[in-house]
Amino acid sequence: MPISRRDFLLSSGTCAAHLTLAASVMPRALRHAWARTPLGTVVAREPFGNLERVADGVWALVSTPLTGDRTTISNGGIIAGRNAVLAIEGFNQPQGAQWLAGKARELTGRWPTHVALTHYHADHANGVAGYLAGSDHPELRATQRTRDLVLERNKPEDPARVAALGQALFIGADQPSTLDLGGRVVRVVPRRGHTESDVSIELDDPSIVFCGDLFWNAMFPNYVDAIPTQLAQSVRALRRTRDTVYVPGHGALGKQPEYDRYTAMIDEVERGARAAYAKGLTPADGAAGFTLPPSLGEWTLFSKAFYERAFAAWYKELKT
């Protein structure tokens, strides 16, 4: 059933809610679309997502929560070197982290030795305790602000999650850092925009970027915590000039065309929000008159309420 603008604004405070509410108005064909078009080779398939091999020792989990299973919700992945294995994201439930860790052991012979969180939102962080199993206690990495926000805002509280985060090593919030997995160096780059504390996880050879929610492929993003000017800066900074696989926080894996289409969409939202603000319109009225140009194609999660959330984020910045 369609949802009202009021119900959306009251209920869509997280990316998980953003996706759940969108599923209630999205045609079934669109809900299943990205699961049918893998960029890599699918090595495992579950109701909640597909694990795709995108390079030697690199796999991306493309979650498909709009089919109804919300074990993971966000995308994530595995990066393996000779001596260590990095798992990316904590997911929505511990079962999601457990599943990815088990797949890491099947594919690499190792349980993850390291875990990295791209930001604090529940669908990326709440299941992180699932990586702790018996004597297996991976080294958890997150910015201090991400750790603090998980503990402050993500509900309901979970003692296991609190304990796991209590052992976190902090990622520098101002300078990139590296993680040597043995013959493979991963760069962890602090960024901002989707939230006040995001990171990207990057490989140079092969060229692969785990973007977190700074990139949503063919899906209109959640602006609930966004800082739009910084989001635009981070999106441009992530773009590489050579052939690259971009792992979004949500949606199918993308390459340059998909990433550039997303960048163009972000620009259109900025133009629309600035024009509406200059006219003195409310975010609701400005969003009601806004449409993306047909040249940008179809965007999953289309709803005027999503536009209103984006305009409200822009207005907050424009007022300062």
mmCIF file of C-alpha atoms in Angstrom:
data_model
loop_
_atom_site.group_PDB
_atom_site.id
_atom_site.type_symbol
_atom_site.label_atom_id
_atom_site.label_comp_id
_atom_site.label_asym_id
_atom_site.label_seq_id
_atom_site.Cartn_x
_atom_site.Cartn_y
_atom_site.Cartn_z
ATOM 1 C CA MET A 1 0.000 0.000 0.000
ATOM 2 C CA PRO A 2 1.260 3.549 -0.673
ATOM 3 C CA ILE A 3 2.735 5.344 2.325
ATOM 4 C CA SER A 4 1.952 8.938 3.189
ATOM 5 C CA ARG A 5 4.583 11.660 3.316
ATOM 6 C CA ARG A 6 3.923 12.042 7.049
ATOM 7 C CA ASP A 7 4.419 8.325 7.725
ATOM 8 C CA PHE A 8 7.618 8.333 5.713
ATOM 9 C CA LEU A 9 9.082 11.305 7.549
ATOM 10 C CA LEU A 10 8.171 9.818 10.928
ATOM 11 C CA SER A 11 9.560 6.373 10.146
ATOM 12 C CA SER A 12 12.512 6.694 7.773
ATOM 13 C CA GLY A 13 15.238 7.668 10.210
ATOM 14 C CA THR A 14 17.563 4.864 9.137
ATOM 15 C CA CYS A 15 18.680 3.379 5.845
ATOM 16 C CA ALA A 16 16.978 0.118 6.793
ATOM 17 C CA ALA A 17 13.679 1.955 7.247
ATOM 18 C CA HIS A 18 14.310 3.853 4.020
ATOM 19 C CA LEU A 19 14.578 0.538 2.153
ATOM 20 C CA THR A 20 11.679 -1.096 3.988
ATOM 21 C CA LEU A 21 9.307 1.763 3.268
ATOM 22 C CA ALA A 22 10.391 1.886 -0.348
ATOM 23 C CA ALA A 23 9.649 -1.801 -0.766
ATOM 24 C CA SER A 24 6.035 -1.099 0.161
ATOM 25 C CA VAL A 25 5.576 1.065 -2.937
ATOM 26 C CA MET A 26 8.023 -0.489 -5.401
ATOM 27 C CA PRO A 27 6.881 -2.878 -8.148
ATOM 28 C CA ARG A 28 7.989 -6.471 -7.614
ATOM 29 C CA ALA A 29 10.045 -6.458 -10.822
ATOM 30 C CA LEU A 30 12.187 -3.607 -9.537
ATOM 31 C CA ARG A 31 12.632 -5.249 -6.139
ATOM 32 C CA HIS A 32 14.263 -8.242 -7.815
ATOM 33 C CA ALA A 33 16.119 -6.438 -10.609
ATOM 34 C CA TRP A 34 19.586 -5.983 -9.155
ATOM 35 C CA ALA A 35 19.803 -9.606 -7.949
ATOM 36 C CA ARG A 36 19.563 -10.796 -11.570
ATOM 37 C CA THR A 37 22.430 -8.734 -12.962
ATOM 38 C CA PRO A 38 25.695 -9.640 -11.197
ATOM 39 C CA LEU A 39 28.869 -7.937 -12.350
ATOM 40 C CA GLY A 40 31.097 -10.657 -10.905
ATOM 41 C CA THR A 41 30.789 -14.436 -10.631
ATOM 42 C CA VAL A 42 28.217 -15.492 -8.027
ATOM 43 C CA VAL A 43 29.836 -17.969 -5.631
ATOM 44 C CA ALA A 44 26.998 -18.092 -3.085
ATOM 45 C CA ARG A 45 23.354 -17.127 -3.187
ATOM 46 C CA GLU A 46 21.011 -16.589 -0.233
ATOM 47 C CA PRO A 47 17.577 -14.974 0.141
ATOM 48 C CA PHE A 48 19.298 -11.914 1.628
ATOM 49 C CA GLY A 49 21.997 -11.519 -1.030
ATOM 50 C CA ASN A 50 24.575 -12.825 -3.485
ATOM 51 C CA LEU A 51 28.320 -13.128 -2.908
ATOM 52 C CA GLU A 52 30.158 -12.166 -6.098
ATOM 53 C CA ARG A 53 33.809 -12.770 -6.910
ATOM 54 C CA VAL A 54 35.074 -9.547 -8.476
ATOM 55 C CA ALA A 55 38.828 -10.309 -8.539
ATOM 56 C CA ASP A 56 41.303 -12.831 -7.157
ATOM 57 C CA GLY A 57 40.840 -12.745 -3.407
ATOM 58 C CA VAL A 58 38.071 -10.135 -3.496
ATOM 59 C CA TRP A 59 34.364 -10.806 -3.085
ATOM 60 C CA ALA A 60 31.421 -8.420 -2.729
ATOM 61 C CA LEU A 61 28.171 -9.250 -0.965
ATOM 62 C CA VAL A 62 25.289 -7.607 -2.810
ATOM 63 C CA SER A 63 22.359 -7.612 -0.420
ATOM 64 C CA THR A 64 18.803 -7.964 -1.704
ATOM 65 C CA PRO A 65 16.651 -6.911 1.280
ATOM 66 C CA LEU A 66 13.700 -5.759 -0.780
ATOM 67 C CA THR A 67 12.858 -9.407 -1.404
ATOM 68 C CA GLY A 68 11.929 -9.536 2.298
ATOM 69 C CA ASP A 69 14.993 -11.011 4.056
ATOM 70 C CA ARG A 70 16.817 -8.334 6.063
ATOM 71 C CA THR A 71 19.661 -10.394 7.527
ATOM 72 C CA THR A 72 22.263 -8.113 5.970
ATOM 73 C CA ILE A 73 20.482 -5.170 4.230
ATOM 74 C CA SER A 74 23.729 -3.408 3.290
ATOM 75 C CA ASN A 75 26.388 -4.572 0.880
ATOM 76 C CA GLY A 76 29.784 -5.654 2.191
ATOM 77 C CA GLY A 77 32.672 -7.857 1.194
ATOM 78 C CA ILE A 78 35.826 -9.863 1.754
ATOM 79 C CA ILE A 79 39.405 -8.953 0.830
ATOM 80 C CA ALA A 80 42.057 -11.636 1.313
ATOM 81 C CA GLY A 81 45.835 -11.495 1.338
ATOM 82 C CA ARG A 82 48.453 -14.138 2.117
ATOM 83 C CA ASN A 83 48.377 -13.533 5.866
ATOM 84 C CA ALA A 84 45.058 -11.909 6.732
ATOM 85 C CA VAL A 85 41.446 -11.497 5.653
ATOM 86 C CA LEU A 86 39.382 -8.316 5.916
ATOM 87 C CA ALA A 87 35.580 -8.428 6.197
ATOM 88 C CA ILE A 88 33.753 -5.216 5.343
ATOM 89 C CA GLU A 89 30.615 -4.155 7.277
ATOM 90 C CA GLY A 90 28.853 -5.559 10.327
ATOM 91 C CA PHE A 91 25.408 -5.814 8.666
ATOM 92 C CA ASN A 92 21.955 -5.595 10.156
ATOM 93 C CA GLN A 93 22.013 -8.809 12.192
ATOM 94 C CA PRO A 94 24.770 -10.970 13.724
ATOM 95 C CA GLN A 95 23.663 -13.810 11.457
ATOM 96 C CA GLY A 96 24.780 -11.756 8.470
ATOM 97 C CA ALA A 97 28.272 -11.274 9.873
ATOM 98 C CA GLN A 98 28.465 -14.947 10.832
ATOM 99 C CA TRP A 99 27.487 -15.970 7.330
ATOM 100 C CA LEU A 100 30.083 -13.734 5.670
ATOM 101 C CA ALA A 101 32.774 -14.935 8.081
ATOM 102 C CA GLY A 102 31.902 -18.532 7.288
ATOM 103 C CA LYS A 103 32.152 -17.824 3.576
ATOM 104 C CA ALA A 104 35.530 -16.183 4.150
ATOM 105 C CA ARG A 105 36.745 -19.392 5.785
ATOM 106 C CA GLU A 106 35.384 -21.507 2.917
ATOM 107 C CA LEU A 107 36.953 -19.315 0.250
ATOM 108 C CA THR A 108 40.258 -18.359 1.894
ATOM 109 C CA GLY A 109 40.841 -20.924 4.621
ATOM 110 C CA ARG A 110 40.646 -18.197 7.271
ATOM 111 C CA TRP A 111 38.003 -16.646 9.476
ATOM 112 C CA PRO A 112 38.293 -12.854 9.039
ATOM 113 C CA THR A 113 41.252 -11.446 10.922
ATOM 114 C CA HIS A 114 40.010 -7.862 10.507
ATOM 115 C CA VAL A 115 36.629 -6.147 10.180
ATOM 116 C CA ALA A 116 36.003 -2.576 8.983
ATOM 117 C CA LEU A 117 32.832 -0.488 9.333
ATOM 118 C CA THR A 118 32.176 2.260 6.775
ATOM 119 C CA HIS A 119 29.776 4.203 9.050
ATOM 120 C CA TYR A 120 27.448 3.835 12.005
ATOM 121 C CA HIS A 121 24.030 3.122 10.485
ATOM 122 C CA ALA A 122 22.370 0.019 11.902
ATOM 123 C CA ASP A 123 22.287 -1.907 8.626
ATOM 124 C CA HIS A 124 26.084 -1.586 8.413
ATOM 125 C CA ALA A 125 27.022 -2.037 12.071
ATOM 126 C CA ASN A 126 24.460 -3.696 14.322
ATOM 127 C CA GLY A 127 25.458 -7.295 13.587
ATOM 128 C CA VAL A 128 29.188 -6.838 14.132
ATOM 129 C CA ALA A 129 29.269 -9.184 17.151
ATOM 130 C CA GLY A 130 28.536 -12.040 14.760
ATOM 131 C CA TYR A 131 32.216 -12.059 13.800
ATOM 132 C CA LEU A 132 33.164 -13.102 17.343
ATOM 133 C CA ALA A 133 33.006 -16.877 17.512
ATOM 134 C CA GLY A 134 34.897 -19.028 19.995
ATOM 135 C CA SER A 135 38.567 -18.132 19.760
ATOM 136 C CA ASP A 136 37.999 -16.110 16.572
ATOM 137 C CA HIS A 137 38.076 -12.423 17.487
ATOM 138 C CA PRO A 138 38.875 -10.277 14.446
ATOM 139 C CA GLU A 139 40.428 -6.864 14.896
ATOM 140 C CA LEU A 140 37.588 -4.360 14.485
ATOM 141 C CA ARG A 141 38.362 -1.026 12.857
ATOM 142 C CA ALA A 142 36.133 2.051 12.781
ATOM 143 C CA THR A 143 36.525 5.761 13.322
ATOM 144 C CA GLN A 144 36.016 6.801 16.916
ATOM 145 C CA ARG A 145 32.985 8.839 15.873
ATOM 146 C CA THR A 146 31.443 5.853 14.117
ATOM 147 C CA ARG A 147 31.956 3.718 17.234
ATOM 148 C CA ASP A 148 30.441 6.397 19.452
ATOM 149 C CA LEU A 149 27.422 6.892 17.195
ATOM 150 C CA VAL A 150 26.703 3.146 17.073
ATOM 151 C CA LEU A 151 26.677 3.065 20.861
ATOM 152 C CA GLU A 152 24.622 6.250 21.238
ATOM 153 C CA ARG A 153 22.005 5.896 18.530
ATOM 154 C CA ASN A 154 21.551 2.306 17.369
ATOM 155 C CA LYS A 155 18.658 0.666 19.165
ATOM 156 C CA PRO A 156 17.760 -1.661 20.714
ATOM 157 C CA GLU A 157 20.955 -1.864 22.731
ATOM 158 C CA ASP A 158 22.862 -5.131 22.492
ATOM 159 C CA PRO A 159 25.508 -6.082 25.092
ATOM 160 C CA ALA A 160 27.317 -8.263 22.554
ATOM 161 C CA ARG A 161 27.582 -5.356 20.137
ATOM 162 C CA VAL A 162 28.803 -3.068 22.905
ATOM 163 C CA ALA A 163 31.457 -5.602 23.890
ATOM 164 C CA ALA A 164 32.629 -6.031 20.296
ATOM 165 C CA LEU A 165 32.907 -2.278 19.777
ATOM 166 C CA GLY A 166 34.774 -1.903 23.044
ATOM 167 C CA GLN A 167 37.711 -3.699 21.394
ATOM 168 C CA ALA A 168 37.765 -1.481 18.297
ATOM 169 C CA LEU A 169 40.944 0.075 16.954
ATOM 170 C CA PHE A 170 40.246 3.574 15.716
ATOM 171 C CA ILE A 171 40.716 4.600 12.107
ATOM 172 C CA GLY A 172 42.215 8.061 11.770
ATOM 173 C CA ALA A 173 39.519 10.594 10.962
ATOM 174 C CA ASP A 174 41.795 12.953 9.039
ATOM 175 C CA GLN A 175 44.348 10.896 7.131
ATOM 176 C CA PRO A 176 44.143 7.659 5.109
ATOM 177 C CA SER A 177 45.612 4.563 6.704
ATOM 178 C CA THR A 178 46.683 1.222 5.281
ATOM 179 C CA LEU A 179 46.182 -2.398 6.226
ATOM 180 C CA ASP A 180 48.709 -4.931 4.927
ATOM 181 C CA LEU A 181 47.028 -8.307 4.449
ATOM 182 C CA GLY A 182 50.164 -9.898 3.033
ATOM 183 C CA GLY A 183 50.867 -9.148 -0.613
ATOM 184 C CA ARG A 184 47.821 -6.895 -0.685
ATOM 185 C CA VAL A 185 47.552 -3.437 0.866
ATOM 186 C CA VAL A 186 44.131 -1.981 1.593
ATOM 187 C CA ARG A 187 43.679 1.767 1.953
ATOM 188 C CA VAL A 188 41.114 3.022 4.466
ATOM 189 C CA VAL A 189 40.157 6.590 3.605
ATOM 190 C CA PRO A 190 38.161 8.803 6.013
ATOM 191 C CA ARG A 191 35.374 10.747 4.315
ATOM 192 C CA ARG A 192 32.146 12.574 5.167
ATOM 193 C CA GLY A 193 28.816 13.252 3.556
ATOM 194 C CA HIS A 194 26.409 10.362 4.017
ATOM 195 C CA THR A 195 27.074 10.778 7.737
ATOM 196 C CA GLU A 196 29.551 12.881 9.687
ATOM 197 C CA SER A 197 31.992 9.945 9.739
ATOM 198 C CA ASP A 198 32.293 7.704 6.677
ATOM 199 C CA VAL A 199 35.212 5.702 5.298
ATOM 200 C CA SER A 200 35.886 4.047 1.961
ATOM 201 C CA ILE A 201 37.846 0.793 1.647
ATOM 202 C CA GLU A 202 40.051 0.867 -1.452
ATOM 203 C CA LEU A 203 42.350 -1.333 -3.525
ATOM 204 C CA ASP A 204 44.626 0.021 -6.235
ATOM 205 C CA ASP A 205 45.446 -3.231 -8.041
ATOM 206 C CA PRO A 206 42.915 -4.384 -8.999
ATOM 207 C CA SER A 207 41.060 -1.079 -8.838
ATOM 208 C CA ILE A 208 38.119 -1.703 -6.484
ATOM 209 C CA VAL A 209 36.390 0.731 -4.133
ATOM 210 C CA PHE A 210 34.007 -0.275 -1.339
ATOM 211 C CA CYS A 211 32.112 3.010 -1.080
ATOM 212 C CA GLY A 212 29.755 2.432 1.826
ATOM 213 C CA ASP A 213 26.652 4.591 1.464
ATOM 214 C CA LEU A 214 28.491 7.349 -0.364
ATOM 215 C CA PHE A 215 27.310 5.471 -3.486
ATOM 216 C CA TRP A 216 23.884 3.926 -4.077
ATOM 217 C CA ASN A 217 23.689 2.284 -7.493
ATOM 218 C CA ALA A 218 20.465 3.157 -9.338
ATOM 219 C CA MET A 219 18.803 3.745 -5.979
ATOM 220 C CA PHE A 220 17.879 7.140 -4.579
ATOM 221 C CA PRO A 221 19.938 7.522 -1.375
ATOM 222 C CA ASN A 222 18.874 8.269 2.158
ATOM 223 C CA TYR A 223 19.747 11.851 3.129
ATOM 224 C CA VAL A 224 18.618 11.505 6.755
ATOM 225 C CA ASP A 225 22.107 12.255 8.158
ATOM 226 C CA ALA A 226 23.593 13.702 4.988
ATOM 227 C CA ILE A 227 25.812 16.761 4.744
ATOM 228 C CA PRO A 228 25.113 17.407 1.044
ATOM 229 C CA THR A 229 28.101 19.586 0.174
ATOM 230 C CA GLN A 230 30.453 17.070 1.728
ATOM 231 C CA LEU A 231 28.592 14.190 0.098
ATOM 232 C CA ALA A 232 29.173 15.751 -3.321
ATOM 233 C CA GLN A 233 32.859 16.262 -2.532
ATOM 234 C CA SER A 234 33.306 12.677 -1.371
ATOM 235 C CA VAL A 235 31.467 11.258 -4.370
ATOM 236 C CA ARG A 236 33.809 13.131 -6.731
ATOM 237 C CA ALA A 237 36.883 12.152 -4.741
ATOM 238 C CA LEU A 238 35.979 8.458 -5.007
ATOM 239 C CA ARG A 239 35.781 8.581 -8.814
ATOM 240 C CA ARG A 240 38.855 7.081 -10.512
ATOM 241 C CA THR A 241 40.085 7.665 -14.036
ATOM 242 C CA ARG A 242 40.858 3.994 -14.736
ATOM 243 C CA ASP A 243 38.568 0.991 -14.998
ATOM 244 C CA THR A 244 37.208 0.371 -11.502
ATOM 245 C CA VAL A 245 34.609 -1.746 -9.742
ATOM 246 C CA TYR A 246 32.586 0.353 -7.310
ATOM 247 C CA VAL A 247 30.836 -1.555 -4.511
ATOM 248 C CA PRO A 248 27.922 0.631 -3.365
ATOM 249 C CA GLY A 249 26.336 0.544 0.037
ATOM 250 C CA HIS A 250 23.113 -0.588 -1.651
ATOM 251 C CA GLY A 251 22.345 -1.848 -5.131
ATOM 252 C CA ALA A 252 24.291 -3.778 -7.743
ATOM 253 C CA LEU A 253 28.014 -3.410 -8.322
ATOM 254 C CA GLY A 254 28.860 -0.591 -10.702
ATOM 255 C CA LYS A 255 31.545 0.672 -13.017
ATOM 256 C CA GLN A 256 32.195 4.118 -14.468
ATOM 257 C CA PRO A 257 28.852 4.581 -16.290
ATOM 258 C CA GLU A 258 26.795 3.696 -13.229
ATOM 259 C CA TYR A 259 28.954 5.805 -10.945
ATOM 260 C CA ASP A 260 28.790 8.803 -13.262
ATOM 261 C CA ARG A 261 25.009 8.494 -13.475
ATOM 262 C CA TYR A 262 24.863 8.599 -9.674
ATOM 263 C CA THR A 263 27.088 11.681 -9.612
ATOM 264 C CA ALA A 264 24.822 13.381 -12.136
ATOM 265 C CA MET A 265 21.785 12.552 -10.008
ATOM 266 C CA ILE A 266 23.441 14.094 -6.926
ATOM 267 C CA ASP A 267 24.083 17.240 -8.976
ATOM 268 C CA GLU A 268 20.457 17.417 -10.123
ATOM 269 C CA VAL A 269 19.248 17.190 -6.522
ATOM 270 C CA GLU A 270 21.563 20.069 -5.595
ATOM 271 C CA ARG A 271 20.310 22.208 -8.466
ATOM 272 C CA GLY A 272 16.710 21.486 -7.581
ATOM 273 C CA ALA A 273 17.165 22.166 -3.872
ATOM 274 C CA ARG A 274 19.064 25.414 -4.429
ATOM 275 C CA ALA A 275 16.444 26.673 -6.890
ATOM 276 C CA ALA A 276 13.581 25.821 -4.529
ATOM 277 C CA TYR A 277 15.350 27.446 -1.579
ATOM 278 C CA ALA A 278 15.954 30.629 -3.602
ATOM 279 C CA LYS A 279 12.218 30.780 -4.369
ATOM 280 C CA GLY A 280 11.342 30.508 -0.688
ATOM 281 C CA LEU A 281 9.592 27.153 -1.066
ATOM 282 C CA THR A 282 9.401 24.651 1.776
ATOM 283 C CA PRO A 283 11.305 21.368 1.312
ATOM 284 C CA ALA A 284 7.962 19.630 0.783
ATOM 285 C CA ASP A 285 6.808 22.079 -1.881
ATOM 286 C CA GLY A 286 10.194 22.161 -3.575
ATOM 287 C CA ALA A 287 10.359 18.380 -3.693
ATOM 288 C CA ALA A 288 6.805 18.154 -5.017
ATOM 289 C CA GLY A 289 7.833 20.099 -8.101
ATOM 290 C CA PHE A 290 11.125 18.266 -8.627
ATOM 291 C CA THR A 291 11.775 15.466 -11.107
ATOM 292 C CA LEU A 292 14.971 13.872 -12.324
ATOM 293 C CA PRO A 293 15.581 14.303 -16.050
ATOM 294 C CA PRO A 294 14.645 11.277 -18.205
ATOM 295 C CA SER A 295 18.253 11.140 -19.447
ATOM 296 C CA LEU A 296 19.266 9.787 -16.017
ATOM 297 C CA GLY A 297 16.975 6.784 -16.388
ATOM 298 C CA GLU A 298 14.925 5.067 -13.702
ATOM 299 C CA TRP A 299 15.824 5.231 -10.011
ATOM 300 C CA THR A 300 14.706 2.514 -7.622
ATOM 301 C CA LEU A 301 12.956 3.866 -4.502
ATOM 302 C CA PHE A 302 11.372 6.735 -6.394
ATOM 303 C CA SER A 303 9.099 8.674 -4.055
ATOM 304 C CA LYS A 304 8.523 12.377 -3.531
ATOM 305 C CA ALA A 305 9.132 11.773 0.169
ATOM 306 C CA PHE A 306 12.720 10.730 -0.583
ATOM 307 C CA TYR A 307 13.210 13.976 -2.482
ATOM 308 C CA GLU A 308 11.810 15.954 0.428
ATOM 309 C CA ARG A 309 14.342 14.374 2.787
ATOM 310 C CA ALA A 310 17.138 15.371 0.390
ATOM 311 C CA PHE A 311 15.826 18.932 0.036
ATOM 312 C CA ALA A 312 15.566 19.257 3.828
ATOM 313 C CA ALA A 313 19.231 18.274 4.146
ATOM 314 C CA TRP A 314 20.190 20.893 1.570
ATOM 315 C CA TYR A 315 18.073 23.575 3.264
ATOM 316 C CA LYS A 316 19.824 22.881 6.560
ATOM 317 C CA GLU A 317 23.148 23.715 4.951
ATOM 318 C CA LEU A 318 21.888 26.650 2.927
ATOM 319 C CA LYS A 319 20.485 28.342 6.042
ATOM 320 C CA THR A 320 23.880 28.414 7.754
#
